Coordinates of N, CA and C and ligand atoms in Angstrom, one line a residue:
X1 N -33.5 -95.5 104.6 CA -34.2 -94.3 104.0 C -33.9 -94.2 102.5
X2 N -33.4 -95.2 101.9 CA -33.1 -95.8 100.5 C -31.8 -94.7 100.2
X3 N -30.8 -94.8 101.1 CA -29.6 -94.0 100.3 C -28.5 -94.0 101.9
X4 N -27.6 -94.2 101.3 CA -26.4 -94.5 102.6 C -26.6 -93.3 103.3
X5 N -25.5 -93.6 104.0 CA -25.6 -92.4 105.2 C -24.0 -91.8 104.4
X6 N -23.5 -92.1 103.8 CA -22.0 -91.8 103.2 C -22.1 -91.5 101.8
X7 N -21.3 -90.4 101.3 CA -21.2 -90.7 99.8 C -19.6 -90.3 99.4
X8 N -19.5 -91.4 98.6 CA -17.7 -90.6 97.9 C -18.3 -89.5 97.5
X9 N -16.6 -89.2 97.1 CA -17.0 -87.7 96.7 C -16.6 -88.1 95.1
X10 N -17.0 -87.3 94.1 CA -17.1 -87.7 93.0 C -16.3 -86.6 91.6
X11 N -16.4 -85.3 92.6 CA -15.5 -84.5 91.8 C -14.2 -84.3 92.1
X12 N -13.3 -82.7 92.3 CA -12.3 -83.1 92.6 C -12.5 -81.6 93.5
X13 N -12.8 -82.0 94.9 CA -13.4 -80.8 95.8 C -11.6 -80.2 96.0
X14 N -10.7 -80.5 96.3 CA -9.8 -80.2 96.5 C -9.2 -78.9 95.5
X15 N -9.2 -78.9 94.6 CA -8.4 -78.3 93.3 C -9.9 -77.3 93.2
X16 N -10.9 -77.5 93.4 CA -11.8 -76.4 93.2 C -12.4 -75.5 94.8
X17 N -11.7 -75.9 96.1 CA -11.5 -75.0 96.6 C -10.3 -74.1 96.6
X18 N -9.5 -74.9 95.8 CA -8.6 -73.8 95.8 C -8.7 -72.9 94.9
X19 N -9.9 -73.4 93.9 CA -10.2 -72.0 92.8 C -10.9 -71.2 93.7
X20 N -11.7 -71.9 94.5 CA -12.7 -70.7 95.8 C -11.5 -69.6 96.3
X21 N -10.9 -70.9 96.6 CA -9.4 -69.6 97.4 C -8.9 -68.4 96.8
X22 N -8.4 -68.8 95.4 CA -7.6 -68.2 94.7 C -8.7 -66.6 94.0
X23 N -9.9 -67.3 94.2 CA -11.0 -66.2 93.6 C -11.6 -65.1 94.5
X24 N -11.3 -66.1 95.6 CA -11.3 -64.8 97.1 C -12.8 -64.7 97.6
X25 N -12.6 -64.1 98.9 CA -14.1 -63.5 99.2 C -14.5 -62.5 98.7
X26 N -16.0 -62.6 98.8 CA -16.9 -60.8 98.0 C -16.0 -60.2 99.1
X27 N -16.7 -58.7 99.0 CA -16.4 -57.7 99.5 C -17.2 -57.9 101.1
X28 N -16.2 -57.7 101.7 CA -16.9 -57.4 103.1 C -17.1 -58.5 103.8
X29 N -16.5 -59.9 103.5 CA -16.4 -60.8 103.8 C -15.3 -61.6 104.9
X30 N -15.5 -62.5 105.3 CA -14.1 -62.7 106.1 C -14.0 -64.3 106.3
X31 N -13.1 -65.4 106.0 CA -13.2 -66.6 106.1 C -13.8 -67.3 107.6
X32 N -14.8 -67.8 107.3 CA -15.3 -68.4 108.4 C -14.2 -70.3 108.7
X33 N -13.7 -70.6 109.9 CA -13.1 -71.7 109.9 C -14.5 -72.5 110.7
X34 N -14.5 -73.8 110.5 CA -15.9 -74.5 110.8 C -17.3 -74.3 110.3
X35 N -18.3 -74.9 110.6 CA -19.4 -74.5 110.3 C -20.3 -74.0 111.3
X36 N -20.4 -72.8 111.3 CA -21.3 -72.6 112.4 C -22.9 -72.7 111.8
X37 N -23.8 -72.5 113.4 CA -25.3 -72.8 112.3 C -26.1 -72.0 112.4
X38 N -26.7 -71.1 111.7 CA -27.3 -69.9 111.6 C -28.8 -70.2 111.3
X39 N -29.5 -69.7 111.9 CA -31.1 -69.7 111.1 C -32.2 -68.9 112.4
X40 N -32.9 -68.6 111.7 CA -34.1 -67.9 112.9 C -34.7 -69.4 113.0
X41 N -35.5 -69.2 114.2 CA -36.8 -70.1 115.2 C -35.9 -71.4 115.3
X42 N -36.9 -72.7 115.8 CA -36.1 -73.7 116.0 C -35.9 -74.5 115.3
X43 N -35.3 -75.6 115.4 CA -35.3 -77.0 114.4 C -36.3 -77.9 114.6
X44 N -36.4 -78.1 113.1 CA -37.8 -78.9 113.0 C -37.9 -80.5 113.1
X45 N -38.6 -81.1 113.9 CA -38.1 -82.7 114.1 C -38.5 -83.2 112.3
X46 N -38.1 -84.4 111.9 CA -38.1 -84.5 110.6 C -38.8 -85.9 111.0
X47 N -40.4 -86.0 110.2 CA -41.2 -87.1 110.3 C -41.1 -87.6 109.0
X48 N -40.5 -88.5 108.6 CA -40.6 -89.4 107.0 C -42.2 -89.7 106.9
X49 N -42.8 -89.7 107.6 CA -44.2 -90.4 107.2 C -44.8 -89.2 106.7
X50 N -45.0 -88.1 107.1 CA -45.3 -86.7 107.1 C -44.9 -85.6 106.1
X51 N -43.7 -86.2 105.6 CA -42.7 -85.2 104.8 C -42.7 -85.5 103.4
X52 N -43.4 -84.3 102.5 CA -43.1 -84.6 101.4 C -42.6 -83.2 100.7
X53 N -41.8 -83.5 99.8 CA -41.7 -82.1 98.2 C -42.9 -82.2 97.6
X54 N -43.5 -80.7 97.4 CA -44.3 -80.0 96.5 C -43.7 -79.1 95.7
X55 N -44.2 -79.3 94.7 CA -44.0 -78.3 93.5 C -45.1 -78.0 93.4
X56 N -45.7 -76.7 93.2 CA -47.2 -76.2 92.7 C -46.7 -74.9 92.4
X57 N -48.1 -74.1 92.2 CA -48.0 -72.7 91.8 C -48.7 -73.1 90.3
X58 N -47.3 -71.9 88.9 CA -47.7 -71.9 87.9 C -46.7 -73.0 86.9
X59 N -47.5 -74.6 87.8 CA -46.9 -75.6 86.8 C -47.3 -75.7 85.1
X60 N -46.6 -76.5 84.3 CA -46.8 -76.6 83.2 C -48.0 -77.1 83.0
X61 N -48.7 -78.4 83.4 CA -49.5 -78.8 83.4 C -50.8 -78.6 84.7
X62 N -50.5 -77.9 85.0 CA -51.3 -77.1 86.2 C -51.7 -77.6 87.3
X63 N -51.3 -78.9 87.4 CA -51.4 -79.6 88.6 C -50.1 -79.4 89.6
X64 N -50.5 -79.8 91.0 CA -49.6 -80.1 91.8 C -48.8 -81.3 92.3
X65 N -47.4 -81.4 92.0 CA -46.5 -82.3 91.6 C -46.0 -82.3 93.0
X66 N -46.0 -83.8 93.9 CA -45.2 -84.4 95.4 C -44.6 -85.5 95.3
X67 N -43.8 -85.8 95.5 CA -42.6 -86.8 96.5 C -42.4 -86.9 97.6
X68 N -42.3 -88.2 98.1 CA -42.1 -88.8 99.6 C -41.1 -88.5 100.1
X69 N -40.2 -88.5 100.8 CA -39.2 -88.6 101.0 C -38.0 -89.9 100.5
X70 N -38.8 -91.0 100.1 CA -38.0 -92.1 99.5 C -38.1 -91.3 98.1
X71 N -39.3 -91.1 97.8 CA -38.8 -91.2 96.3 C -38.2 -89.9 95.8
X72 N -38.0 -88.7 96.6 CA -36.5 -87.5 96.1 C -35.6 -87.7 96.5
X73 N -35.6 -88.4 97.4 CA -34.2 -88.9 97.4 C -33.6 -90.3 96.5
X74 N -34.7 -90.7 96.2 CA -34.3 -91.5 95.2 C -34.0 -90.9 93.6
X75 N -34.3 -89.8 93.9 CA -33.7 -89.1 92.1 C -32.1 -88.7 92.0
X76 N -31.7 -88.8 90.7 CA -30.5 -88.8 90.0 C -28.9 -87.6 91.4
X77 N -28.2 -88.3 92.0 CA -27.4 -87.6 93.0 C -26.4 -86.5 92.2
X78 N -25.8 -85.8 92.4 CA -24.9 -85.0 91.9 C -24.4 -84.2 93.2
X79 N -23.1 -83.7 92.5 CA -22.3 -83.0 93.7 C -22.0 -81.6 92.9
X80 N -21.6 -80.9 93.7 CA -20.8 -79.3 92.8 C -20.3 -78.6 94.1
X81 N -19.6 -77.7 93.7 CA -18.8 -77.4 94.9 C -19.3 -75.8 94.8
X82 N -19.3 -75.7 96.1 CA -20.1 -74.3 96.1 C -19.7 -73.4 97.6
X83 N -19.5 -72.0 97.5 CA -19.6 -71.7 98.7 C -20.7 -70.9 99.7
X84 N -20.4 -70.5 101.0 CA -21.7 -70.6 101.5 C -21.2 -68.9 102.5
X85 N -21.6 -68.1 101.8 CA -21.7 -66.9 102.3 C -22.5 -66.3 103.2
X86 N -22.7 -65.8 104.7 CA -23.7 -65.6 105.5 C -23.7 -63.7 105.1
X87 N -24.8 -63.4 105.0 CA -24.7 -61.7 105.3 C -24.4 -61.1 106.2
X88 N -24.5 -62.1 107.6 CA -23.2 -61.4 108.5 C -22.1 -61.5 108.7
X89 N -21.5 -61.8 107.3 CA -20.3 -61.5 107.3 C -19.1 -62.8 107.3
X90 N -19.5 -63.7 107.2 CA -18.8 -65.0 107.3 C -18.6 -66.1 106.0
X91 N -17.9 -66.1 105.6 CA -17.7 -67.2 104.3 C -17.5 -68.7 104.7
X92 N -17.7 -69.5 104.1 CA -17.3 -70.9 104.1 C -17.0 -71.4 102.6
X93 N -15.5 -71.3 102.6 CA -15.4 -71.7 100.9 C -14.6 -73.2 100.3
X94 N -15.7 -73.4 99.6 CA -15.1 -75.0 98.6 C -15.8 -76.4 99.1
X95 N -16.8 -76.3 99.8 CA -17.7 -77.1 100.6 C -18.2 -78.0 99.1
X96 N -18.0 -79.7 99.1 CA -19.0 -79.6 98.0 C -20.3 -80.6 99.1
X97 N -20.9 -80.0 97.9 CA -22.6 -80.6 98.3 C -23.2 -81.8 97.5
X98 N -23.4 -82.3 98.3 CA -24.9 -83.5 96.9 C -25.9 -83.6 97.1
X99 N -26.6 -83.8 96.2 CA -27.8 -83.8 96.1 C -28.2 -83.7 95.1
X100 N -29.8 -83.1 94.4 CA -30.3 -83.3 93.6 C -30.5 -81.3 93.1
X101 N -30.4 -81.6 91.3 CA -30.3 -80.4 91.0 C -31.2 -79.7 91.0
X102 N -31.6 -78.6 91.2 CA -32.9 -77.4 90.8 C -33.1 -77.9 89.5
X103 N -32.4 -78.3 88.2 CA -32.2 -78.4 86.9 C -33.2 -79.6 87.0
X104 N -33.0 -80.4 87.7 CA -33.3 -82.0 87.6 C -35.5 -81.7 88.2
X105 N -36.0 -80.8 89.4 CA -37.3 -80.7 89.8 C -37.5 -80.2 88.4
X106 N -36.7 -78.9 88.1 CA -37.6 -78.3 86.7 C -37.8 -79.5 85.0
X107 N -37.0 -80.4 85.1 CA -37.3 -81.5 84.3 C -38.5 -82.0 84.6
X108 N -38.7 -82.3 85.4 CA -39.6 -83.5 86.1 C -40.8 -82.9 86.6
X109 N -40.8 -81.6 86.8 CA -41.9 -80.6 87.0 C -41.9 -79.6 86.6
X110 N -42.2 -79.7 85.4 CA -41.3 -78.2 84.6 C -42.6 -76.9 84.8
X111 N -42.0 -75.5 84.7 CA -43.1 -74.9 85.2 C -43.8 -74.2 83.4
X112 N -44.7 -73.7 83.8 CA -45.7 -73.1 82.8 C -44.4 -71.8 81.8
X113 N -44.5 -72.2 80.8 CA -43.8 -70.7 79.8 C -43.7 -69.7 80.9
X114 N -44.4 -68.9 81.2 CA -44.4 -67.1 82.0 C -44.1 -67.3 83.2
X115 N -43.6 -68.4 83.6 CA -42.7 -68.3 85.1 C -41.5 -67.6 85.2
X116 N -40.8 -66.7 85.9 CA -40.1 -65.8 86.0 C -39.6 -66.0 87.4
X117 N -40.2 -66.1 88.5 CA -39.4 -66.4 89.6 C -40.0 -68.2 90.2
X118 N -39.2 -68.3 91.3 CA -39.8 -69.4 92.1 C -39.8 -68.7 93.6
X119 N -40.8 -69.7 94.9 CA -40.5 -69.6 95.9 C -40.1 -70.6 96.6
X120 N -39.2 -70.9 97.4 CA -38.9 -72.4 98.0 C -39.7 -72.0 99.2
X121 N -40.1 -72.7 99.7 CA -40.5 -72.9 100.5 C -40.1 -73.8 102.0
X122 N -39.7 -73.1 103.1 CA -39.2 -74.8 104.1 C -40.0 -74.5 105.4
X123 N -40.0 -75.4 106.0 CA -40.7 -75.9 107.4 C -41.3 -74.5 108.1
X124 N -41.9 -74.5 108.6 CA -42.4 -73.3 109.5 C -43.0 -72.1 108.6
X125 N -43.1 -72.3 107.4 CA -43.3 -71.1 106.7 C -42.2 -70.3 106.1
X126 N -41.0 -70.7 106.6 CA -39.7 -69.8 105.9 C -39.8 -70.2 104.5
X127 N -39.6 -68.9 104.1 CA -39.0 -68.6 102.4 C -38.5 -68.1 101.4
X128 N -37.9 -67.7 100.5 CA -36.7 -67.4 99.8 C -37.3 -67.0 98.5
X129 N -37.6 -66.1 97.8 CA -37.7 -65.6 96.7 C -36.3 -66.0 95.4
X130 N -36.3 -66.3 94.3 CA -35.7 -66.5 93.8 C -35.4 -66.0 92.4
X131 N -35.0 -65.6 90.9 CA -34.7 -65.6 89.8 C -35.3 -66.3 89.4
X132 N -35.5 -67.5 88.3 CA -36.0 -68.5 87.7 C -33.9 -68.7 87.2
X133 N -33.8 -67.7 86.8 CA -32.5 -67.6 86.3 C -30.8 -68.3 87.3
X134 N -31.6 -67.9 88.9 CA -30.7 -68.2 89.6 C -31.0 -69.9 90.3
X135 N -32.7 -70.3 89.8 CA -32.7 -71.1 90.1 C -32.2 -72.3 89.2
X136 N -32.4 -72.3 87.9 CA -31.8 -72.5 86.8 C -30.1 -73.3 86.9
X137 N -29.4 -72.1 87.7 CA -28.1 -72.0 87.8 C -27.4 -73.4 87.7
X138 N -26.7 -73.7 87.6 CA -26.1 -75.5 87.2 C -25.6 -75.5 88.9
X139 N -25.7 -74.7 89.7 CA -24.5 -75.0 91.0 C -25.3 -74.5 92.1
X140 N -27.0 -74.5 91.3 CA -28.2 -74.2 92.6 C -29.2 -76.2 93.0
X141 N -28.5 -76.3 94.2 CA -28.8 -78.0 94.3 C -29.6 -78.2 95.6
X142 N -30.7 -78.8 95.3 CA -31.3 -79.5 96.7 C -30.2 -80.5 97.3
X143 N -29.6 -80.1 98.6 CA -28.7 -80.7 98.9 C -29.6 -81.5 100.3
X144 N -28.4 -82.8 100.4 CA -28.6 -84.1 101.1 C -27.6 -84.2 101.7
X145 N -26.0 -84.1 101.1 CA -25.2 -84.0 102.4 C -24.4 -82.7 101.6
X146 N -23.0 -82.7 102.8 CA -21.9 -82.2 102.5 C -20.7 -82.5 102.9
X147 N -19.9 -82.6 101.7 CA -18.8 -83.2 101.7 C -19.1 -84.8 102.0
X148 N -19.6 -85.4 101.7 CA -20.0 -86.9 101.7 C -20.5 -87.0 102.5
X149 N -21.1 -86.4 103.3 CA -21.9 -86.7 104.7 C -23.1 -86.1 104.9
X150 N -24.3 -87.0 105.0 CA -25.5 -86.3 105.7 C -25.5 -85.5 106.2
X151 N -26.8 -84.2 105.8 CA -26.9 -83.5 106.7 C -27.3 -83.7 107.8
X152 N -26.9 -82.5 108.9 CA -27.2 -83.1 110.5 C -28.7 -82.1 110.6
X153 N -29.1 -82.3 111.6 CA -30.8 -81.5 111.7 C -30.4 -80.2 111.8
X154 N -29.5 -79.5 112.3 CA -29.3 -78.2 112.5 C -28.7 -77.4 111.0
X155 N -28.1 -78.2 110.3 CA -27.6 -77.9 108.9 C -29.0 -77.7 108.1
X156 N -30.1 -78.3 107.9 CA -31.1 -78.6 107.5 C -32.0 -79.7 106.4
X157 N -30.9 -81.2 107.4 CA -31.5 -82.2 107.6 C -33.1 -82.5 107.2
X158 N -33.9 -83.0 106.6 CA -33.1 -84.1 105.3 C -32.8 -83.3 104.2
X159 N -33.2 -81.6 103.7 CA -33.0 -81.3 102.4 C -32.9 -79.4 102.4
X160 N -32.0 -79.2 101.7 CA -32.0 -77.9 102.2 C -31.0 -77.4 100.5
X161 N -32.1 -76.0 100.1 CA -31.4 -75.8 99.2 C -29.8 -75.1 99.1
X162 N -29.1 -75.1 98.3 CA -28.0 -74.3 98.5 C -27.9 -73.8 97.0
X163 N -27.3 -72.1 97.3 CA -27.3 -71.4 95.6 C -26.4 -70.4 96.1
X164 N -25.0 -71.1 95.9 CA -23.4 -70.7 95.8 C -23.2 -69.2 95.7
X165 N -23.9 -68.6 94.5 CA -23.7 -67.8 94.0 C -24.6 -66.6 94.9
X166 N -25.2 -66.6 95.6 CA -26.2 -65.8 96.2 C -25.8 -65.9 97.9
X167 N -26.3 -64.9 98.7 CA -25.9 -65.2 100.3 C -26.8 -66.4 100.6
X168 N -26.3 -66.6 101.6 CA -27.2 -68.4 102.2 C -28.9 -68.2 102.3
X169 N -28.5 -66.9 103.1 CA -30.1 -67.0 103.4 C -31.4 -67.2 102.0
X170 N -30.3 -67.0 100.8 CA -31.3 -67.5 99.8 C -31.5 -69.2 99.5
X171 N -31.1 -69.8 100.4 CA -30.9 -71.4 100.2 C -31.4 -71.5 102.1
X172 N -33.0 -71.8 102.0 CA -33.6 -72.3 102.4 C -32.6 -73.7 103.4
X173 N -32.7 -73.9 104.8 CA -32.6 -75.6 105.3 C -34.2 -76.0 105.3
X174 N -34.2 -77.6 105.4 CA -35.7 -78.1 105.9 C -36.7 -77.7 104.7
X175 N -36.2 -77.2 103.5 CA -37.3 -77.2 102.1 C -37.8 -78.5 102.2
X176 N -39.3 -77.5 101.8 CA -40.6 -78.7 101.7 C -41.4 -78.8 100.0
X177 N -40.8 -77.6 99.5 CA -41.4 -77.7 98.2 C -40.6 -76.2 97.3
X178 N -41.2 -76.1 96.3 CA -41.0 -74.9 95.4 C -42.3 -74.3 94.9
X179 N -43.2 -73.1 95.1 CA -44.0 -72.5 94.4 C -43.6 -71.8 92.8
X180 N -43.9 -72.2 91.6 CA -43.8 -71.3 90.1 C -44.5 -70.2 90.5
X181 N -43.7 -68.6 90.1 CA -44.6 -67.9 90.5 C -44.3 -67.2 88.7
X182 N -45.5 -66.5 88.6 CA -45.5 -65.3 87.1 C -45.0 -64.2 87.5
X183 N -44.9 -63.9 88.2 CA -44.3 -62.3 89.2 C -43.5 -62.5 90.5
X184 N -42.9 -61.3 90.7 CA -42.0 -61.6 91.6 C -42.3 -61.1 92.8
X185 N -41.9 -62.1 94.1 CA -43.0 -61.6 95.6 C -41.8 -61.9 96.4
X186 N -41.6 -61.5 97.9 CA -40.6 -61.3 98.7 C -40.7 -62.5 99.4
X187 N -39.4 -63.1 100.2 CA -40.1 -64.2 100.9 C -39.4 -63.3 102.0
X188 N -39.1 -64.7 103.2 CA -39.0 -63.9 104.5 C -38.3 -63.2 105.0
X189 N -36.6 -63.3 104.6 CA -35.8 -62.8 104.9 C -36.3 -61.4 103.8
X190 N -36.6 -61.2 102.8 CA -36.6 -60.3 101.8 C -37.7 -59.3 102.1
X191 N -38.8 -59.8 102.5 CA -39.5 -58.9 103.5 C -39.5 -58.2 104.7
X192 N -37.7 -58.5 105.0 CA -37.8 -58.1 106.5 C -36.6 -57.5 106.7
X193 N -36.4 -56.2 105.4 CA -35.1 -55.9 105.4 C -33.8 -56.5 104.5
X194 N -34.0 -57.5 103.9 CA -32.8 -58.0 103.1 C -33.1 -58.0 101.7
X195 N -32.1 -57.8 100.5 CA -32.1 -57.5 99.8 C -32.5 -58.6 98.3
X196 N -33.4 -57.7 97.7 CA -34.2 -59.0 97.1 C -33.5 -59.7 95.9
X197 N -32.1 -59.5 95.6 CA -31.7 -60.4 95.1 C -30.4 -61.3 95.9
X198 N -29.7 -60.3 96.5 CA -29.2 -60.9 97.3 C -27.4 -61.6 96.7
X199 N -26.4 -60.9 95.6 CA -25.6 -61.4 94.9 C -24.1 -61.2 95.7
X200 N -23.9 -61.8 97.0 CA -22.4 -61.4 97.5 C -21.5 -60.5 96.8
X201 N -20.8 -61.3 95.6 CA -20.2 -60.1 94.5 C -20.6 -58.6 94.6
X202 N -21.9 -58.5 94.6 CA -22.8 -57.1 94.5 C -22.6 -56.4 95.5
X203 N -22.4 -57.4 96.6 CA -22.8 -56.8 98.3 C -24.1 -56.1 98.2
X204 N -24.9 -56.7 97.8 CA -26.6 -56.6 98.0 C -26.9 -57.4 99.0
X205 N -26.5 -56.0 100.1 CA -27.1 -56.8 101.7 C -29.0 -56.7 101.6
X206 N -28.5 -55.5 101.9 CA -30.0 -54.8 102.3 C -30.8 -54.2 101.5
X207 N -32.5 -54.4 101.7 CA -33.5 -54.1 100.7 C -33.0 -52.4 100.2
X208 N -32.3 -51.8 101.0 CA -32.4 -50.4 100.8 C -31.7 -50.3 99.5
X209 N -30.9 -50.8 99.5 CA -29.5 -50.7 98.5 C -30.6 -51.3 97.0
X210 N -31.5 -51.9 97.1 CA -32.5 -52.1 95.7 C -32.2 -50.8 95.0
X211 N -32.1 -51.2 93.8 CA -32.2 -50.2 92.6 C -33.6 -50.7 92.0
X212 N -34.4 -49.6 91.3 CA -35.5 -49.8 90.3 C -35.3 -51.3 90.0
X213 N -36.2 -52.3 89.6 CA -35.9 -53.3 89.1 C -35.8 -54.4 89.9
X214 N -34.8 -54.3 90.8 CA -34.2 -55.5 91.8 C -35.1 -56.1 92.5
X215 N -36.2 -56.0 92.5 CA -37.6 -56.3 93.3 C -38.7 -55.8 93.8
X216 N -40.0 -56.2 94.1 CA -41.3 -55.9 94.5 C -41.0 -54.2 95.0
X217 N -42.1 -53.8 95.2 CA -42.1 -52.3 96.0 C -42.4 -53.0 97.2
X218 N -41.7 -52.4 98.4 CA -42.0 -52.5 99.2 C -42.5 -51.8 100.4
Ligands
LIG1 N1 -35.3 -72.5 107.1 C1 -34.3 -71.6 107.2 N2 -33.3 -71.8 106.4 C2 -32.3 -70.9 106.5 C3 -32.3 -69.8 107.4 C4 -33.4 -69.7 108.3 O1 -33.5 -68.8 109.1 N3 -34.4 -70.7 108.1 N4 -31.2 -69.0 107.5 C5 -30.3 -68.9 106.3 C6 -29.0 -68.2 106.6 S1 -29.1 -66.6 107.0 C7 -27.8 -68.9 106.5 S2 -26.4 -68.0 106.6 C8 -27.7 -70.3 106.2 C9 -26.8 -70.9 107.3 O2 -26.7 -72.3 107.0 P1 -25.9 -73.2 108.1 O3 -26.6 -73.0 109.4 O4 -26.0 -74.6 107.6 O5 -24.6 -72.6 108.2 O6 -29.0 -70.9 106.3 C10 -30.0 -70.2 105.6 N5 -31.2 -71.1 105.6
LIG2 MO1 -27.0 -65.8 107.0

């Protein structure tokens, strides 16, 4: 599938979860040991013939931008170490990930000037509302494995975004693409109660806790 099933690791995951350590959980958090797997509905079988990334929406040149599965995975690899906060309450910290950067689609499909948010999009319709700003973020990565190892199907096998700095449920498993949007719209967890930016630090669980600003009226 043109990329090992292994990868070294290439930074120094060790010394930067201990920065995770030493930096602590948000508020209201508690160390999760293992990985447990969290997601609504079921797992989606992954067909390579079938499966591609879209970019559309409000691209720069207004067309719609896809990859096969060989060929995003065949783009530039990177790792960053990141942690993975659930909003019920569970941390996983100093995990690194690899894959391919948010930084690296917006190169290669850059969106139109007046883009302000994105939507990711993954299998079934699930979706995640985002910042431009947090998608931006140098430590927001379409991830491939973790910790040198492929993802497994329940992780969200073959691609699944991860954005450290925000609770999980803003990092999509099983992404299929990204929509440019000019305005900002709710995706699914954000329409159903959860809070539309979503910053652990903040403990911005829930839509209620929105202040003016923080997102759509709902
Ligand atoms: N497609 C999809 N991705 C999803 C979810 C989901 O319901 N569907 N749940 C999110 C939530 S709430 C969390 S905490 C993380 C959990 O990732 P994990 O199962 O790999 O630990 O996935 C996120 N990504
Ligand atoms: Mo979660």
């Amino acid at each position: 599938m043109g990329q090992p099933e292994q990868r070294g690791s290439t930074g120094a995951p060790q010394a930067a979860s201990e920065q995770a350590a030493r930096r602590g959980l948000p508020p209201g958090q508690r160390l999760q040991r293992g990985w447990p797997v969290t997601h609504y509905g079921p797992v989606p079988k992954f067909r390579p013939e079938r499966w591609e990334f879209r970019v559309f929406g409000a691209t720069a040149d207004g067309e719609k931008h896809c990859w096969t599965h060989e060929e995003f995975t065949a783009l530039p690899y990177t790792t960053v170490v990141g942690d993975l906060h659930c909003v019920t309450k569970y941390s996983m910290l100093g995990a690194e990930w690899g894959g391919v950067p948010a930084r690296t689609v917006l190169e290669i499909a850059p969106p139109a000037p007046d883009v302000t948010h994105v939507m990711v999009w993954a299998e079934y319709g699930f979706s995640s509302n985002l910042r431009l700003s947090d998608f931006t973020a140098e430590t927001t990565l379409f991830a491939t494995h973790k910790d040198g190892e492929l993802l497994t199907a329940e992780h969200g096998f073959p691609l699944r975004l991860v954005v450290p700095h925000l609770y999980a449920w803003k990092g999509p498993k099983w992404v299929r693409g990204v929509e440019y949007m000019t305005s900002d719209r709710r995706g699914f967890w954000e329409e159903r109660g959860y809070h539309n930016i979503g910053d652990p630090w903040k403990e911005q669980r829930y839509s209620y806790q929105e202040e003016p600003g923080d997102g759509p009226e709902l």
